[in-house]
């Protein structure tokens, strides 16, 4: 069967010569990689690699040499740039075979095989710092100019079927060969080269339990070959689709979306608490129709137990997911919770048994035995990872594994990686070394911090400060636009991460912007529901929202302004604490709350009676809440004074009226910022430290109060006022 690109139905041919022909050879490889990586049917996030052998001038000799450019370790094809590709002198790389052959013991999983990875660095061309991956020999030892190694769903479906070799022949005829599962490394490269020696006409290979590799001497031809092979496999699978009998048919029905979301909002904090006993995790909810078809099916428990097939998937999804056999139509929420708890206990026991049975004398210590993927009929798939990006990747990988199982069960019978092989990947010394090379986690890593008032001033500065410490930040504000602006600035600074999964708000990055009116309980409830669906729950809440109502010309504050001041500055903080309490209690993990009060709480003076008394009440609210929320949640107050810089509480009129009041000279045409600076400097002179109090000063203390550095402090008010002796608390 010859297939033309215009006939493709299961992949999109998007190569554009007018783009490619303007690029140099390395950029053409980057271009090809981005195209392949942008289609989940062709490869998964972070999965697969591509290469080109390119003639370049050697900076040392001035002679033309062959250079292998191959996607390096880490990174992702979809988002790769030139910097993600390693470059190796081909002749030096090929000479490494001598070193390999000199080893007394060689072959898959031998010492020399792992040692080869370090040797690649000696062959680097052009001082390129990109680290070569363990898949480098798959590219370097294949004697064609361009090689694509992908993890296409359709190809893995064949590779993860019980009769994979026969199926390979049936689907591809003589043009694609088959090699059995083998952990990637130098030996696998040799095995592939040997297969090609035996059958020189081969255009590619199905790699057992793993994926597809194919090659050509022209890059566009290689790209089109990849697409053609995926298309062929996908067509074969499509013809054998089981329709309503897929996964043995449906056992349960999906819940309507409203019931489902309500249940998830109750369940997720509990679930996060249960899986986070050793380490906190961030959740991603993934609820597509195809995921639901799987979790609701007759075969789901059997297939879930077999585990994921592709080694690339399972490093994140773990050997298998936790499937909770709950009947969404006939069983109650409390039964679901019981089954979740007993399921988790069983999972941890299974994982420990797997570790004990498969470990070797030099294996690294057992890692966190909790599942990273939880499947629940009626609800869908919930993934857990150390960051939002990680949990999105995990959700993506298991949803791809579901597609592999769907296809494999249509054409044959699905089989997983043998347990020992899975273990030897999971606890591979090279993987362990990668983990050890990672920088230590930041203070607020794995935390979800809700900052209310994040649209401007102290709240915005605080959102940035906690994000810098690794927190996932919910930027909430009365102004939705301002909240989203802060979140977008954070995403721009820290990136969206990788992984293509998550339904609705759960597909978010490490920051989101949401509207909230803290004087309205329903609005606070709506905010926290979104937070739970986005991240699984929350850890810390910082309220910086507040209002200052200046007296009118007669020095009066109207009654309704009194009510508003108390509604925002006192009751608002209480409502937030009261609603977050449900989540904290369900989750059972330590958390922290910071309310922003004011030094005015302790200093009586003219002209701000509503504000000052409300802040005095807020100070005492901190103490009351510290008692109410103990021992789970620490509650502290941050009492700023006169932060004029960028504050929405100091609009131009207030600044001018203050300058008047203190007889500070100014001109009417001065900018608001210049006037604010004058006022800030005036205030500074009244303090013991004689320096203006900045937003950064406030944000620092807000961050410190929620951090572990203040883990033994609760019920306290910390003034950040430059030192005002009138405001000393006694
Ligand atoms: Zn691979």
Short mmCIF file of N, CA, C and O in Angstrom, two decimals, residues 41-113:
data_model
loop_
_atom_site.label_atom_id
_atom_site.label_comp_id
_atom_site.label_asym_id
_atom_site.label_seq_id
_atom_site.Cartn_x
_atom_site.Cartn_y
_atom_site.Cartn_z
N UNK A 41 -0.43 11.97 18.80
CA UNK A 41 -0.58 10.65 18.17
C UNK A 41 0.77 10.13 17.70
O UNK A 41 0.96 8.95 17.47
N UNK A 42 1.73 11.07 17.51
CA UNK A 42 3.04 10.69 17.00
C UNK A 42 4.04 10.46 18.14
O UNK A 42 4.81 9.51 18.13
N UNK A 43 4.02 11.35 19.11
CA UNK A 43 4.86 11.08 20.29
C UNK A 43 4.35 11.87 21.49
O UNK A 43 3.60 12.82 21.34
N UNK A 44 4.75 11.41 22.67
CA UNK A 44 4.27 12.03 23.91
C UNK A 44 5.23 13.13 24.35
O UNK A 44 6.36 13.21 23.88
N UNK A 45 4.78 13.95 25.28
CA UNK A 45 5.64 15.00 25.83
C UNK A 45 6.93 14.39 26.37
O UNK A 45 6.89 13.43 27.13
N UNK A 46 8.04 14.95 25.96
CA UNK A 46 9.34 14.48 26.46
C UNK A 46 9.78 13.17 25.84
O UNK A 46 10.87 12.69 26.14
N UNK A 47 8.93 12.56 24.99
CA UNK A 47 9.23 11.23 24.48
C UNK A 47 9.79 11.27 23.07
O UNK A 47 9.46 12.14 22.27
N UNK A 48 10.63 10.28 22.77
CA UNK A 48 11.18 10.15 21.43
C UNK A 48 12.35 11.08 21.22
O UNK A 48 12.63 11.97 22.04
N UNK A 49 13.07 10.84 20.12
CA UNK A 49 14.17 11.72 19.76
C UNK A 49 14.42 11.64 18.26
O UNK A 49 13.97 10.71 17.59
N UNK A 50 15.12 12.63 17.75
CA UNK A 50 15.36 12.78 16.32
C UNK A 50 16.83 13.08 16.12
O UNK A 50 17.49 13.57 17.04
N UNK A 51 17.33 12.82 14.91
CA UNK A 51 18.74 13.15 14.66
C UNK A 51 18.99 13.42 13.19
O UNK A 51 18.23 12.97 12.32
N UNK A 52 20.05 14.16 12.93
CA UNK A 52 20.57 14.36 11.58
C UNK A 52 22.08 14.29 11.64
O UNK A 52 22.68 14.82 12.58
N UNK A 53 22.66 13.66 10.62
CA UNK A 53 24.13 13.66 10.52
C UNK A 53 24.48 14.75 9.51
O UNK A 53 24.05 14.71 8.36
N UNK A 54 25.22 15.74 9.97
CA UNK A 54 25.40 16.97 9.19
C UNK A 54 26.88 17.24 8.96
O UNK A 54 27.69 17.12 9.90
N UNK A 55 27.22 17.59 7.74
CA UNK A 55 28.62 17.91 7.44
C UNK A 55 28.90 19.35 7.90
O UNK A 55 28.19 20.28 7.55
N UNK A 56 29.95 19.50 8.73
CA UNK A 56 30.28 20.82 9.27
C UNK A 56 31.78 21.01 9.27
O UNK A 56 32.54 20.04 9.20
N UNK A 57 32.19 22.27 9.38
CA UNK A 57 33.63 22.55 9.41
C UNK A 57 34.14 22.40 10.84
O UNK A 57 33.61 23.02 11.77
N UNK A 58 35.18 21.58 10.98
CA UNK A 58 35.75 21.37 12.31
C UNK A 58 36.52 22.62 12.74
O UNK A 58 37.45 23.04 12.04
N UNK A 59 36.16 23.24 13.86
CA UNK A 59 36.86 24.47 14.27
C UNK A 59 38.35 24.24 14.55
O UNK A 59 39.12 25.19 14.53
N UNK A 60 38.75 23.01 14.80
CA UNK A 60 40.16 22.74 15.10
C UNK A 60 40.98 22.57 13.82
O UNK A 60 42.01 23.19 13.64
N UNK A 61 40.48 21.73 12.90
CA UNK A 61 41.28 21.40 11.72
C UNK A 61 40.86 22.20 10.49
O UNK A 61 41.60 22.27 9.51
N UNK A 62 39.71 22.81 10.53
CA UNK A 62 39.20 23.52 9.35
C UNK A 62 38.66 22.58 8.30
O UNK A 62 38.20 23.00 7.24
N UNK A 63 38.71 21.28 8.58
CA UNK A 63 38.23 20.30 7.61
C UNK A 63 36.76 20.00 7.80
O UNK A 63 36.20 20.22 8.88
N UNK A 64 36.16 19.48 6.74
CA UNK A 64 34.75 19.11 6.84
C UNK A 64 34.62 17.76 7.54
O UNK A 64 35.32 16.80 7.20
N UNK A 65 33.76 17.73 8.57
CA UNK A 65 33.57 16.47 9.31
C UNK A 65 32.08 16.18 9.42
O UNK A 65 31.24 17.06 9.25
N UNK A 66 31.79 14.91 9.70
CA UNK A 66 30.40 14.50 9.90
C UNK A 66 30.04 14.68 11.38
O UNK A 66 30.76 14.20 12.25
N UNK A 67 28.93 15.38 11.64
CA UNK A 67 28.52 15.61 13.03
C UNK A 67 27.11 15.05 13.25
O UNK A 67 26.20 15.32 12.46
N UNK A 68 27.00 14.26 14.29
CA UNK A 68 25.68 13.72 14.66
C UNK A 68 24.98 14.73 15.57
O UNK A 68 25.45 14.99 16.69
N UNK A 69 23.89 15.30 15.08
CA UNK A 69 23.06 16.18 15.92
C UNK A 69 21.86 15.36 16.37
O UNK A 69 21.09 14.85 15.54
N UNK A 70 21.70 15.20 17.67
CA UNK A 70 20.65 14.31 18.17
C UNK A 70 20.04 14.93 19.42
O UNK A 70 20.75 15.52 20.25
N UNK A 71 18.72 14.81 19.52
CA UNK A 71 18.06 15.41 20.67
C UNK A 71 18.69 14.89 21.95
O UNK A 71 18.86 13.69 22.11
N UNK A 72 19.05 15.80 22.84
CA UNK A 72 19.77 15.43 24.04
C UNK A 72 18.86 14.98 25.16
O UNK A 72 17.65 14.83 25.00
N UNK A 73 19.48 14.78 26.30
CA UNK A 73 18.74 14.30 27.47
C UNK A 73 17.80 15.39 27.98
O UNK A 73 18.14 16.57 27.96
N UNK A 74 16.63 14.99 28.44
CA UNK A 74 15.64 15.97 28.94
C UNK A 74 15.01 16.72 27.78
O UNK A 74 15.26 16.43 26.62
N UNK A 75 14.17 17.70 28.09
CA UNK A 75 13.54 18.48 27.03
C UNK A 75 12.45 17.71 26.31
O UNK A 75 12.10 16.58 26.69
N UNK A 76 11.94 18.30 25.27
CA UNK A 76 10.72 17.81 24.66
C UNK A 76 10.74 18.22 23.19
O UNK A 76 11.12 19.35 22.86
N UNK A 77 10.36 17.30 22.29
CA UNK A 77 10.45 17.61 20.85
C UNK A 77 9.58 18.79 20.44
O UNK A 77 9.97 19.61 19.63
N UNK A 78 8.39 18.86 21.02
CA UNK A 78 7.44 19.92 20.63
C UNK A 78 8.02 21.31 20.89
O UNK A 78 7.86 22.22 20.10
N UNK A 79 8.71 21.44 22.01
CA UNK A 79 9.19 22.77 22.42
C UNK A 79 10.71 22.91 22.26
O UNK A 79 11.27 23.89 22.72
N UNK A 80 11.34 21.93 21.61
CA UNK A 80 12.81 21.95 21.51
C UNK A 80 13.32 23.16 20.74
O UNK A 80 12.71 23.60 19.77
N UNK A 81 14.44 23.65 21.18
CA UNK A 81 15.19 24.64 20.40
C UNK A 81 16.52 24.00 20.06
O UNK A 81 16.82 22.88 20.50
N UNK A 82 17.32 24.72 19.30
CA UNK A 82 18.65 24.21 18.93
C UNK A 82 19.44 23.76 20.16
O UNK A 82 20.19 22.79 20.11
N UNK A 83 19.23 24.47 21.28
CA UNK A 83 19.99 24.18 22.50
C UNK A 83 19.68 22.80 23.07
O UNK A 83 20.42 22.30 23.92
N UNK A 84 18.59 22.19 22.65
CA UNK A 84 18.24 20.86 23.17
C UNK A 84 18.93 19.72 22.43
O UNK A 84 18.73 18.56 22.77
N UNK A 85 19.71 20.04 21.40
CA UNK A 85 20.35 18.98 20.62
C UNK A 85 21.84 18.88 20.96
O UNK A 85 22.55 19.89 21.00
N UNK A 86 22.26 17.66 21.21
CA UNK A 86 23.69 17.40 21.43
C UNK A 86 24.35 17.25 20.06
O UNK A 86 23.70 16.90 19.07
N UNK A 87 25.67 17.52 20.00
CA UNK A 87 26.40 17.33 18.73
C UNK A 87 27.66 16.54 19.01
O UNK A 87 28.41 16.85 19.93
N UNK A 88 27.86 15.49 18.21
CA UNK A 88 28.98 14.57 18.43
C UNK A 88 29.74 14.35 17.12
O UNK A 88 29.11 14.20 16.06
N UNK A 89 31.08 14.35 17.20
CA UNK A 89 31.87 13.95 16.03
C UNK A 89 31.49 12.51 15.70
O UNK A 89 31.63 11.62 16.55
N UNK A 90 31.06 12.26 14.47
CA UNK A 90 30.65 10.90 14.11
C UNK A 90 31.81 9.91 14.23
O UNK A 90 31.65 8.81 14.75
N UNK A 91 33.00 10.31 13.74
CA UNK A 91 34.10 9.34 13.76
C UNK A 91 34.48 8.98 15.20
O UNK A 91 34.71 7.82 15.53
N UNK A 92 34.47 9.99 16.08
CA UNK A 92 34.80 9.70 17.48
C UNK A 92 33.71 8.84 18.12
O UNK A 92 33.99 7.93 18.90
N UNK A 93 32.45 9.19 17.78
CA UNK A 93 31.36 8.40 18.36
C UNK A 93 31.50 6.93 17.93
O UNK A 93 31.40 6.02 18.76
N UNK A 94 31.74 6.71 16.63
CA UNK A 94 31.82 5.32 16.15
C UNK A 94 33.01 4.58 16.76
O UNK A 94 32.95 3.37 16.97
N UNK A 95 34.07 5.33 17.08
CA UNK A 95 35.24 4.66 17.67
C UNK A 95 34.95 4.15 19.08
O UNK A 95 35.69 3.32 19.61
N UNK A 96 33.87 4.65 19.69
CA UNK A 96 33.53 4.18 21.04
C UNK A 96 33.19 2.68 21.05
O UNK A 96 33.26 2.03 22.09
N UNK A 97 32.84 2.16 19.88
CA UNK A 97 32.50 0.73 19.82
C UNK A 97 33.71 -0.11 20.26
O UNK A 97 33.55 -1.17 20.88
N UNK A 98 34.92 0.38 19.96
CA UNK A 98 36.13 -0.36 20.39
C UNK A 98 36.19 -0.45 21.91
O UNK A 98 36.52 -1.48 22.48
N UNK A 99 35.89 0.68 22.55
CA UNK A 99 35.92 0.70 24.01
C UNK A 99 34.86 -0.27 24.55
O UNK A 99 35.11 -1.05 25.46
N UNK A 100 33.68 -0.21 23.93
CA UNK A 100 32.61 -1.09 24.36
C UNK A 100 33.04 -2.57 24.21
O UNK A 100 32.86 -3.38 25.13
N UNK A 101 33.64 -2.87 23.07
CA UNK A 101 34.00 -4.27 22.80
C UNK A 101 35.13 -4.78 23.69
O UNK A 101 35.27 -5.98 23.89
N UNK A 102 35.94 -3.85 24.19
CA UNK A 102 37.05 -4.28 25.05
C UNK A 102 36.57 -4.76 26.43
O UNK A 102 37.30 -5.41 27.14
N UNK A 103 35.36 -4.38 26.80
CA UNK A 103 34.85 -4.79 28.12
C UNK A 103 34.67 -6.31 28.16
O UNK A 103 34.23 -6.90 27.18
N UNK A 104 35.03 -6.88 29.29
CA UNK A 104 34.91 -8.34 29.40
C UNK A 104 33.45 -8.77 29.41
O UNK A 104 33.06 -9.75 28.77
N UNK A 105 32.66 -8.03 30.16
CA UNK A 105 31.23 -8.34 30.21
C UNK A 105 30.51 -7.21 29.50
O UNK A 105 30.65 -6.04 29.86
N UNK A 106 29.77 -7.55 28.48
CA UNK A 106 29.01 -6.51 27.78
C UNK A 106 27.63 -7.03 27.40
O UNK A 106 27.33 -8.20 27.55
N UNK A 107 26.80 -6.10 26.94
CA UNK A 107 25.42 -6.46 26.62
C UNK A 107 24.49 -5.58 27.44
O UNK A 107 24.95 -4.73 28.22
N UNK A 108 23.21 -5.83 27.29
CA UNK A 108 22.23 -4.99 27.95
C UNK A 108 22.39 -5.04 29.47
O UNK A 108 22.68 -6.09 30.03
N UNK A 109 22.26 -3.89 30.11
CA UNK A 109 22.31 -3.73 31.56
C UNK A 109 23.67 -4.08 32.18
O UNK A 109 23.75 -4.33 33.37
N UNK A 110 24.74 -4.14 31.38
CA UNK A 110 26.05 -4.38 31.99
C UNK A 110 26.66 -3.05 32.40
O UNK A 110 26.19 -1.99 32.00
N UNK A 111 27.73 -3.14 33.19
CA UNK A 111 28.38 -1.93 33.69
C UNK A 111 28.88 -1.05 32.55
O UNK A 111 28.74 0.16 32.57
N UNK A 112 29.47 -1.72 31.52
CA UNK A 112 30.04 -0.94 30.42
C UNK A 112 28.94 -0.16 29.69
O UNK A 112 29.15 0.96 29.23
N UNK A 113 27.72 -0.72 29.67
CA UNK A 113 26.66 -0.02 28.94
C UNK A 113 26.33 1.32 29.61
O UNK A 113 26.21 2.34 28.94
#
